[in-house]
Short mmCIF file of C-alpha atoms and ligand atoms in Angstrom, two decimals:
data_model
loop_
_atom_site.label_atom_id
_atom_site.label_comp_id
_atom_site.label_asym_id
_atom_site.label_seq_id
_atom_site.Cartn_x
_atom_site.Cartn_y
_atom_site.Cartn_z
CA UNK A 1 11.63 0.78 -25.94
CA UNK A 2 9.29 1.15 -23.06
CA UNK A 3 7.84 -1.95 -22.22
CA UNK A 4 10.98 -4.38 -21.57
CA UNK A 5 12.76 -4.07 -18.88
CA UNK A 6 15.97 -1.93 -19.95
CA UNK A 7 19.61 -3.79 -19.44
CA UNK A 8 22.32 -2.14 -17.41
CA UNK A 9 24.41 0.98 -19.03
CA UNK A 10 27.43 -0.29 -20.89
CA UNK A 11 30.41 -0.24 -19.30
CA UNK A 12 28.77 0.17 -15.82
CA UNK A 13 30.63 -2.04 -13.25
CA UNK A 14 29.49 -5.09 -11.15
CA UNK A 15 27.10 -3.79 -8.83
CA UNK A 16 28.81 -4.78 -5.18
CA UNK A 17 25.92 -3.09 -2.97
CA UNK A 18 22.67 -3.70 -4.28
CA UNK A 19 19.89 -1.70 -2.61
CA UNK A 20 18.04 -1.25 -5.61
CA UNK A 21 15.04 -4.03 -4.25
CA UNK A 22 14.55 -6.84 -2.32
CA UNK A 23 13.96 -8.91 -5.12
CA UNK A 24 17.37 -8.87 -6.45
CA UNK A 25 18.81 -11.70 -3.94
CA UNK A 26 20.60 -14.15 -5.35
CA UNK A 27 20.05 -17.86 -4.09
CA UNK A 28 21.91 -19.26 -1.86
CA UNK A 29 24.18 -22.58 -2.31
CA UNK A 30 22.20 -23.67 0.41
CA UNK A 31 18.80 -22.86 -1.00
CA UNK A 32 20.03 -24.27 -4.24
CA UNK A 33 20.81 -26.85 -2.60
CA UNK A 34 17.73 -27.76 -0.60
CA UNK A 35 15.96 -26.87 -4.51
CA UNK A 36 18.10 -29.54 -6.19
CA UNK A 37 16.91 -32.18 -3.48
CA UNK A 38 13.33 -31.68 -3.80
CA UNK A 39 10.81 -33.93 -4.93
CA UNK A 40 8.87 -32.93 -7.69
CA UNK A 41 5.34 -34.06 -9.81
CA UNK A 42 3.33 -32.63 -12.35
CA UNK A 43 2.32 -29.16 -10.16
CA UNK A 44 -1.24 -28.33 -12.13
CA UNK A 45 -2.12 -32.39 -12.02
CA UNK A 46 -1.79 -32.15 -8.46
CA UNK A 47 1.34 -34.40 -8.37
CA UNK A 48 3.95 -32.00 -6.62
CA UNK A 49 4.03 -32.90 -3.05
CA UNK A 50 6.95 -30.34 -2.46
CA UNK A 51 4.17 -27.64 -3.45
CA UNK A 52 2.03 -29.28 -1.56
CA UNK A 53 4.09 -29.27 1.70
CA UNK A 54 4.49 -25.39 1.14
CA UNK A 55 0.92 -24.63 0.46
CA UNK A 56 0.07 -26.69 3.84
CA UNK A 57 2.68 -25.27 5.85
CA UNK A 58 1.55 -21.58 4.45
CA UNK A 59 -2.30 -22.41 4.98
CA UNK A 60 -1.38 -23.01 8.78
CA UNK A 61 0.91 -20.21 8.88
CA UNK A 62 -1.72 -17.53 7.82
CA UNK A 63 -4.42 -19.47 9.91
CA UNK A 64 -6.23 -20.21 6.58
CA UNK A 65 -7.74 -23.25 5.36
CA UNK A 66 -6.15 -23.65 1.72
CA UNK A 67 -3.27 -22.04 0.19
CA UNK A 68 -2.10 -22.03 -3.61
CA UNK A 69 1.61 -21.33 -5.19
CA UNK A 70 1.67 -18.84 -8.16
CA UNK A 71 4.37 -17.76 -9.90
CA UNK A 72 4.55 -13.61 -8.77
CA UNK A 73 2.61 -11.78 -5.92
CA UNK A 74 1.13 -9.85 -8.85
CA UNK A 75 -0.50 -12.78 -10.21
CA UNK A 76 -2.19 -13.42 -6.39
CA UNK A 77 -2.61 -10.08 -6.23
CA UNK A 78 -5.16 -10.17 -9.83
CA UNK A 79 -6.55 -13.86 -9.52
CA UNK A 80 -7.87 -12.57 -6.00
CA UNK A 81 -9.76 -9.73 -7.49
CA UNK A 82 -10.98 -12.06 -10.14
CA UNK A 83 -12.24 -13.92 -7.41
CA UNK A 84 -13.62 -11.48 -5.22
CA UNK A 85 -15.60 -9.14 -8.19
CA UNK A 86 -17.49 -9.12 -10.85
CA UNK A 87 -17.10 -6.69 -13.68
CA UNK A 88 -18.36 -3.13 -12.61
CA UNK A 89 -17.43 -3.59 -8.81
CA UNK A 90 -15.12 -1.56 -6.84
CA UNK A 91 -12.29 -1.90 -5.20
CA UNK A 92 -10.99 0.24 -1.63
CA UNK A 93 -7.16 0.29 -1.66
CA UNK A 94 -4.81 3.13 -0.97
CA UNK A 95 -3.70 5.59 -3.65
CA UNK A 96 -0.40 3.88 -3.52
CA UNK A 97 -1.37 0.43 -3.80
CA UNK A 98 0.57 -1.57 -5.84
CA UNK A 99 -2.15 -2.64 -7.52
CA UNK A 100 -3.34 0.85 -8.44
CA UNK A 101 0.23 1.87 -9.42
CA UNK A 102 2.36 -0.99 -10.56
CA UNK A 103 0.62 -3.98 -11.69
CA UNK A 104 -0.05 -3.00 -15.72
CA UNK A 105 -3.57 -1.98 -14.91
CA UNK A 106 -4.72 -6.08 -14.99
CA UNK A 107 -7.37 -5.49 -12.53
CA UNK A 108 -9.10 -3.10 -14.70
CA UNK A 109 -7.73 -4.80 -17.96
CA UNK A 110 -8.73 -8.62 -16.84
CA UNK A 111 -11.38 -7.56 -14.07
CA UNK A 112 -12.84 -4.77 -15.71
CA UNK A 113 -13.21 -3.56 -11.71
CA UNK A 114 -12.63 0.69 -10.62
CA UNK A 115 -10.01 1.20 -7.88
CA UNK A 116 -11.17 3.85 -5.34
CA UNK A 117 -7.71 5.49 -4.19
CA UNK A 118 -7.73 6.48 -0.66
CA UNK A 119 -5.72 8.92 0.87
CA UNK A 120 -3.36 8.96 3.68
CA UNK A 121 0.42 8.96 5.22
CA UNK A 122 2.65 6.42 4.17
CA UNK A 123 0.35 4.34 2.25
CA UNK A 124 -2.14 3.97 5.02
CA UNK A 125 -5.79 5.23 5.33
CA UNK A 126 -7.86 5.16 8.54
CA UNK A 127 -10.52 3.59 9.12
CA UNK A 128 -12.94 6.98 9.29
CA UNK A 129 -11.32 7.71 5.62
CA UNK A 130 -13.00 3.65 4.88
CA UNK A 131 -16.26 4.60 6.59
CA UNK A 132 -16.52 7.92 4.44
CA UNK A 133 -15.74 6.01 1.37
CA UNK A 134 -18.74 3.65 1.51
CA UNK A 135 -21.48 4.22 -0.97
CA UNK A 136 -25.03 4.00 -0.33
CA UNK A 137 -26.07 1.25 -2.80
CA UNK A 138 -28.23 2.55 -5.62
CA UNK A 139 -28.68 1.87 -9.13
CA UNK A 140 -26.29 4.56 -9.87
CA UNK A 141 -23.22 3.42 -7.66
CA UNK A 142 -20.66 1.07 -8.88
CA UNK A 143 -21.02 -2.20 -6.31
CA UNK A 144 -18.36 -2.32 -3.99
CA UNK A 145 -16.91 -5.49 -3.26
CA UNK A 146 -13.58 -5.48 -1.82
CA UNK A 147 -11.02 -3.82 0.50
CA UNK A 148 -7.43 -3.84 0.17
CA UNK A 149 -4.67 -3.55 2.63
CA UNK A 150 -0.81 -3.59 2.18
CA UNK A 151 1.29 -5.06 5.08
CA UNK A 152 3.55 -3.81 4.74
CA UNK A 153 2.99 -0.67 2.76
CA UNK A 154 5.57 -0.26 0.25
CA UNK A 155 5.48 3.09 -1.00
CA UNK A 156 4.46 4.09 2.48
CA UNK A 157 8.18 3.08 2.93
CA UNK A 158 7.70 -0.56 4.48
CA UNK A 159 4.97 1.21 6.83
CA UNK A 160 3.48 -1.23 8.80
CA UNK A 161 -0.13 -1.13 9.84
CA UNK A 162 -1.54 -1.35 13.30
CA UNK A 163 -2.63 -4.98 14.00
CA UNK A 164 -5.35 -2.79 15.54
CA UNK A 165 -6.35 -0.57 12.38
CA UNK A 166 -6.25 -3.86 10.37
CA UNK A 167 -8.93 -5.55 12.75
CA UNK A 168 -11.34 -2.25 12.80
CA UNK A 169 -10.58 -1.80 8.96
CA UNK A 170 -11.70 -5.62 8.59
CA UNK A 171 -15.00 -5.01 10.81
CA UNK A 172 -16.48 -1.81 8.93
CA UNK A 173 -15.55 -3.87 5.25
CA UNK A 174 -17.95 -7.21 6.71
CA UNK A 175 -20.32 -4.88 8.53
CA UNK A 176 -20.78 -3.48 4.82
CA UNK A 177 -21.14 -6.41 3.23
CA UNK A 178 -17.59 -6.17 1.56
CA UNK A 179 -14.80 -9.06 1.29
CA UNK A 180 -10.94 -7.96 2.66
CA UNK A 181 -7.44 -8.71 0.95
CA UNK A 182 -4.40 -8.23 2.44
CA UNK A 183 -1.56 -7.89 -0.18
CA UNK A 184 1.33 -9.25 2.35
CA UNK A 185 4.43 -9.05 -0.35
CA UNK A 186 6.10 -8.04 2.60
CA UNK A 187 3.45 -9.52 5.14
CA UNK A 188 7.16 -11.41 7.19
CA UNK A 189 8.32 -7.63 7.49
CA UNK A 190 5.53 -6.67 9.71
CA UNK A 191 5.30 -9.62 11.64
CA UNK A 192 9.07 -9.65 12.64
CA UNK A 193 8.83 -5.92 13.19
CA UNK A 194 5.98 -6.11 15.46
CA UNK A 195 6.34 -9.25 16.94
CA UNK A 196 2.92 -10.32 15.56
CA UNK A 197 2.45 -14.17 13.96
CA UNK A 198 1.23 -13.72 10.56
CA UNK A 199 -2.38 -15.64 11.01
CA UNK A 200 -2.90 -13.03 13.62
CA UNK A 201 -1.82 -10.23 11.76
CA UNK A 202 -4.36 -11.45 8.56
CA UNK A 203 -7.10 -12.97 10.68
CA UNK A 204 -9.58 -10.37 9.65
CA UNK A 205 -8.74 -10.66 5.83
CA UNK A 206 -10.20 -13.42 3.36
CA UNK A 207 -7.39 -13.48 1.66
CA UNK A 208 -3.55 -12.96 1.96
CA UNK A 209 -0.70 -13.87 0.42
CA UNK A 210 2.94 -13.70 0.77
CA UNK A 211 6.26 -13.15 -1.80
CA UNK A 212 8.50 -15.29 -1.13
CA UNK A 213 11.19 -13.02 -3.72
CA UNK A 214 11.00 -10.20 -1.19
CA UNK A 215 13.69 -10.33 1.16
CA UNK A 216 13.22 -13.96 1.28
CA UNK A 217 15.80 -14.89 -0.89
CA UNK A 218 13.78 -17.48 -3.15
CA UNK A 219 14.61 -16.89 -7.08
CA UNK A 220 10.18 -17.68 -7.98
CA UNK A 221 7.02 -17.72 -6.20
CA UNK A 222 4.30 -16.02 -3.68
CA UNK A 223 1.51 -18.03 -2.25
CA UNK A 224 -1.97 -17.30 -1.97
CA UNK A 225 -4.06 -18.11 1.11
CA UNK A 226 -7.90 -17.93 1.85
CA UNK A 227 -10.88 -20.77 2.06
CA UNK A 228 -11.22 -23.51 0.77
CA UNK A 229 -13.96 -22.33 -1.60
CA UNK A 230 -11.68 -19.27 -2.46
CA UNK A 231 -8.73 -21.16 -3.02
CA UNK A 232 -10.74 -23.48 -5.59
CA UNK A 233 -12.01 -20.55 -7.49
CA UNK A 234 -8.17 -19.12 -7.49
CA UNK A 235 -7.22 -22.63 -9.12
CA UNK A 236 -9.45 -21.91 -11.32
CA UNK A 237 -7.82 -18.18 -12.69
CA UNK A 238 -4.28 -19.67 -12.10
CA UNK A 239 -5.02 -21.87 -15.05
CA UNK A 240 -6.55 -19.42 -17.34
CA UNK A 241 -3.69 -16.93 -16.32
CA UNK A 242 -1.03 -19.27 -17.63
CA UNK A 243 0.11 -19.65 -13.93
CA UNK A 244 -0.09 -23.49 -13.41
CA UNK A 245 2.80 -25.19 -13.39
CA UNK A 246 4.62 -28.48 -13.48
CA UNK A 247 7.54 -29.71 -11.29
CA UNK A 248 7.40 -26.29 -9.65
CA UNK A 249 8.37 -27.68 -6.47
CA UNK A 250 12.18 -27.44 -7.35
CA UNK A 251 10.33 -23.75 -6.51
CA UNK A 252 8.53 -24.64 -4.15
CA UNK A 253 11.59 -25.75 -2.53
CA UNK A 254 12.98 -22.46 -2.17
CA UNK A 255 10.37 -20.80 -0.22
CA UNK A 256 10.47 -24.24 2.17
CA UNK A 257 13.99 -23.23 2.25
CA UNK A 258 13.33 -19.68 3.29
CA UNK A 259 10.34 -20.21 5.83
CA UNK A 260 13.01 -22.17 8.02
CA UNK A 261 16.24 -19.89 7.63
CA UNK A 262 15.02 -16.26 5.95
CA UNK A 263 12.43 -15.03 8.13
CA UNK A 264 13.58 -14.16 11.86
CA UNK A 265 16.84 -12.46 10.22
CA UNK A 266 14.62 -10.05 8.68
CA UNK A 267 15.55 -8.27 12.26
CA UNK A 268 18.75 -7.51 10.60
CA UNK A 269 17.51 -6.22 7.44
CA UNK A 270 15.44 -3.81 10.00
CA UNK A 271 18.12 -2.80 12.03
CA UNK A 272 20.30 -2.47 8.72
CA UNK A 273 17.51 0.07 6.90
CA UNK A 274 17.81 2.19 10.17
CA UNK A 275 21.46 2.71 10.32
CA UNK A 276 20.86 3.33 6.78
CA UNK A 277 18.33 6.39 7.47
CA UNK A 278 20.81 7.83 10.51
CA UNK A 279 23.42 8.06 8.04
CA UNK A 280 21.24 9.47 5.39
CA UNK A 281 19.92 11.94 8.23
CA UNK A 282 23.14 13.23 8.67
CA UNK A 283 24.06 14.61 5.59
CA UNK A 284 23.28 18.41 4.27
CA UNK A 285 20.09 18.49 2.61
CA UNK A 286 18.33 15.04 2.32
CA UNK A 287 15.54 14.09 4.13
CA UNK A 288 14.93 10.67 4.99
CA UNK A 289 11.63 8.77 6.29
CA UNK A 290 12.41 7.05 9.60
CA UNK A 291 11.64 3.36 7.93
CA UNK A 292 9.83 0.73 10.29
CA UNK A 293 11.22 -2.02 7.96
CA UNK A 294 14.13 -2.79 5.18
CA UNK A 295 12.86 0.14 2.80
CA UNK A 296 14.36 3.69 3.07
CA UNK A 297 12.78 6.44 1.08
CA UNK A 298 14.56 9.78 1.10
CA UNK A 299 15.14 12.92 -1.29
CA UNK A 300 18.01 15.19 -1.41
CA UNK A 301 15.89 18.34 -2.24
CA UNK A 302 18.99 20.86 -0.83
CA UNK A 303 22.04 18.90 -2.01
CA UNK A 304 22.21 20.97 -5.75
CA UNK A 305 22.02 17.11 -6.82
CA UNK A 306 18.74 15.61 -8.73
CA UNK A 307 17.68 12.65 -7.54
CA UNK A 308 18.49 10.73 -11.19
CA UNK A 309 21.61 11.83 -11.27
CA UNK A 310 22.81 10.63 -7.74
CA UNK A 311 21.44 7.42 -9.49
CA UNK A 312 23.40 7.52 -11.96
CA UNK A 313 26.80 8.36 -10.44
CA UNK A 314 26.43 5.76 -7.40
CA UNK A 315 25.37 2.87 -9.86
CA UNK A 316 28.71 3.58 -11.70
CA UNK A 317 30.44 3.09 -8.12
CA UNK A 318 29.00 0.11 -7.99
CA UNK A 319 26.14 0.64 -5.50
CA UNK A 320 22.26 0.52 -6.82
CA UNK A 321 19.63 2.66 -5.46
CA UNK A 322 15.59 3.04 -7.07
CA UNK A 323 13.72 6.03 -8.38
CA UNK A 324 9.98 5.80 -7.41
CA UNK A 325 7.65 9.08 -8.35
CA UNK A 326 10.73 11.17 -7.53
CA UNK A 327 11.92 9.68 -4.16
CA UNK A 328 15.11 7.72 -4.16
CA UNK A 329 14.37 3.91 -2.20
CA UNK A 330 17.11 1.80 -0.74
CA UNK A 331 16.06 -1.14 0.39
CA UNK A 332 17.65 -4.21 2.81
CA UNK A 333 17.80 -7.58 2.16
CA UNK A 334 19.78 -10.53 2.92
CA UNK A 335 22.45 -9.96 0.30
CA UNK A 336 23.32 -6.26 2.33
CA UNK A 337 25.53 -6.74 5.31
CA UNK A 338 26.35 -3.95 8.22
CA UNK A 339 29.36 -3.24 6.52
CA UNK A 340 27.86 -2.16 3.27
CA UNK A 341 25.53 0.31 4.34
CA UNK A 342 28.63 1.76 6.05
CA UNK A 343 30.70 1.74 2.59
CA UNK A 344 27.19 2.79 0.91
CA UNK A 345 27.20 5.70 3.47
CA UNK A 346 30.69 6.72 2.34
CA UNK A 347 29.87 6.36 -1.59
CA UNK A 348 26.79 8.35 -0.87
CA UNK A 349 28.06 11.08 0.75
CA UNK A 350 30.86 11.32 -2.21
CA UNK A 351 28.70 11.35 -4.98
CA UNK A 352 26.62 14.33 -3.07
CA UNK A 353 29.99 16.36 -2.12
CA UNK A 354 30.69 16.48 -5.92
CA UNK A 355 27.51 19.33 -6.10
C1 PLP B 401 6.33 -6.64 -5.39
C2 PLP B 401 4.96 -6.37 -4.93
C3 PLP B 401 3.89 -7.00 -5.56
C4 PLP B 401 4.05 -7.87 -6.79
O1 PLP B 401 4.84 -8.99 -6.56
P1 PLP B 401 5.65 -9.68 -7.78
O2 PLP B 401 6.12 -10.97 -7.16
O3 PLP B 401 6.74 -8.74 -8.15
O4 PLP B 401 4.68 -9.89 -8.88
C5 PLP B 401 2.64 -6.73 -5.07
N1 PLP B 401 2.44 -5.94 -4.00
C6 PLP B 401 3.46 -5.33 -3.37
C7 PLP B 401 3.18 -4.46 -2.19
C8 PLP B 401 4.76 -5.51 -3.82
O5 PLP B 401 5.75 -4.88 -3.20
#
C-alpha cells in the first residue's frame, strides 16, 4: 500500500505525548462547544454567515480585501496557483516548499506550471538568489509568474523570515512583473514569534492564507486571503476542486474559536520547542537546530541509533516523533504541556542509552 495513509502498528500503545505534528490536536470541549452553537447555511450558496464572519474577520486580519474558507491549506495553496498562472508559467519557491515536496505534485498535475527550486538555509532564499533567478523573457523561457514564500518555513524548521527579506523579496517579484504568495500554514507562528501583526507581515504578498489545523487546534479548515478579484477567481477553483461546502460553519466555528483563545499561547508552544532543543542538545551525539518556533528538527548521527528506529522504540513508549528526508521533527502544539517535553526528554534519552 503506498498511497493511504498507513494505521498505527498493532499492539502499539495510546500515544500520551504526541509530537509527531501540529495537526494532530484534538478539539477542545470548548471549541466543540462554541462548533455545536454555531449558526450554519448552505456554505457554496452563500448562506453560512458563521463562514462569513471568519472570512471577514480573516480579510481584516491579513489587511486584505476578501478572504475564502477551504477545506486544507493544500487546497489554498493549488487554487492560488490556478489563479495566479497559466499553463507553461513558472513558479519561484524554495527547494523545500511544501508545494514542491508534499502536495502530490497538483500544481504541475492541475496547473501544468514548473517549480524553480531555490536554494538556501532553512528553507529560505535571499533576495540576490531571487534576482539571479529571473529570466530574461524570450520565446524560449518558460513565463514566470509567481513567487512563493513560506512563513514560517517548515522544513527550514519553523524558520521564520525577516519581515524585512519578505518586503525586498516582494519589491524585486512586482518590479519584474511577477505576482507573490505567501503560504502562511504557520503564518500565527511568525507573528507571535516576532511580534509582527499578520497584515504587516503579508502586506507585500497578493495572496496569503492561514491553517487553522496547525497548532490552532481546529479539527478542518485554512482560509485564503487576497483581492477581491482574486478571491472571486479562487471561488471559482474551490468549486471545480470539490472544495465548496455546505453548513461548513459548524467549521468555521472552530477557527472563530481559535482566533480568540489559540493564537497568543503559541508563546508557549515556542518556549516549549526550545526547552525541547536544550534537552536534545545535551545528549551524546544528536544535533539539534536551535528552532525559532514549535518545530524541532534534529539527527542523532553519533548515538549508534538510526533515526527510524528511535521512531520506532519511542512510539511504543507512547511518545510520537516524524521522519522527514532523514531528520527526526518534534513539533509543539497545544496538546504538549512543559511537563511532557520533560517526560519526552527522559523517554528520549532511554531509548538512545539502549545503543
Ligand atoms: C501543512 C502545510 C500545508 C498544507 O496544509 P494542509 O491543511 O495539510 O493541506 C501547506 N504548506 C505548509 C508549509 C504546511 O506546513
Amino acid at each position: 500500500m503506498v498511497h493511504a495513509p498507513e494505521r498505527p502498528p498493532e499492539g502499539a500503545p495510546r500515544v500520551r505525548i504526541n509530537l509527531y505534528s501540529d495537526t494532530q490536536t484534538k478539539p477542545t470541549p470548548a471549541m466543540l462547544d462554541a462548533m455545536m452553537r454555531a449558526e450554519v447555511g448552505d456554505e457554496q450558496h452563500g448562506d453560512d454567515p458563521t463562514v462569513h464572519a471568519l472570512c471577514d474577520r480573516m480579510a481584516a486580519l491579513m489587511g486584505k480585501e476578501a478572504a475564502v474558507f477551504m477545506p486544507s491549506g493544500t487546497m489554498c495553496n493549488v487554487a492560488s496557483t490556478l489563479v495566479h498562472c497559466r499553463p507553461g508559467e513558472e513558479i519561484i519557491a524554495h527547494e523545500t516548499a511544501h508545494i514542491l515536496t508534499s502536495e502530490g505534485g497538483a500544481h504541475a498535475a492541475l496547473g501544468s506550471v514548473q517549480i524553480l527550486p531555490l536554494k538556501g538555509p532553512r528553507g529560505m532564499y535571499t533576495p540576490d538568489s531571487l534576482r539571479g533567478a529571473l529570466r530574461g523573457k524570450s520565446r524560449h523561457t518558460p513565463t514566470q509568474r509567481l513567487v512563493e514564500v513560506e512563513q514560517t518555513a517548515n522544513t527550514g524548521g519553523g524558520a521564520v523570515w525577516a519581515k524585512s527579506t519578505l518586503d525586498e523579496i516582494a519589491e524585486i517579484a512586482h518590479g519584474a512583473g511577477l505576482n507573490t504568495h505567501m503560504d502562511g500554514a504557520r503564518l500565527m507562528n511568525a507573528c507571535v514569534a516576532a511580534g509582527i501583526a499578520p497584515a504587516e507581515m503579508a502586506a507585500g504578498y497578493d495572496s496569503v492564507w492561514l491553517d487553522f489545523t496547525k497548532g490552532l487546534g481546529a479539527p478542518l479548515g485554512a482560509v485564503l486571503c487576497g483581492s477581491r478579484d482574486f478571491i472571486d477567481e479562487a471561488w471559482r477553483w474551490k468549486q471545480r476542486l470539490g472544495g465548496a461546502m455546505r453548513q461548513a460553519g459548524i467549521c468555521a466555528a472552530g477557527c472563530l474559536y481559535a482566533l480568540d483563545h489559540n493564537i497568543d499561547r503559541l508563546a508557549e508552544d515556542h518556549a516549549n520547542a526550545k526547552t525541547l532543543a536544550r534537552g536534545l542538545a545535551q545528549m551524546e551525539g544528536v544535533e539539534v537546530q536551535d528552532p525559532d518556533t514549535n518545530l524541532v528538527f534534529f539527527t542523532i548521527p553519533g548515538t549508534g541509533v538510526a533515526a527510524a528506529d528511535l521512531v520506532k522504540r519511542l512510539r511504543m513508549e507512547g511518545v510520537a516523533l516524524s521522519l522527514l528526508g532523514g531528520r527526526l521533527r518534534a513539533c509543539t502544539h497545544l496538546d504538549v504541556t512543559a511537563p511532557m517535553i520533560e517526560d519526552a526528554l527522559t523517554t528520549i534519552r532511554g531509548a538512545l542509552a539502549k545503543g
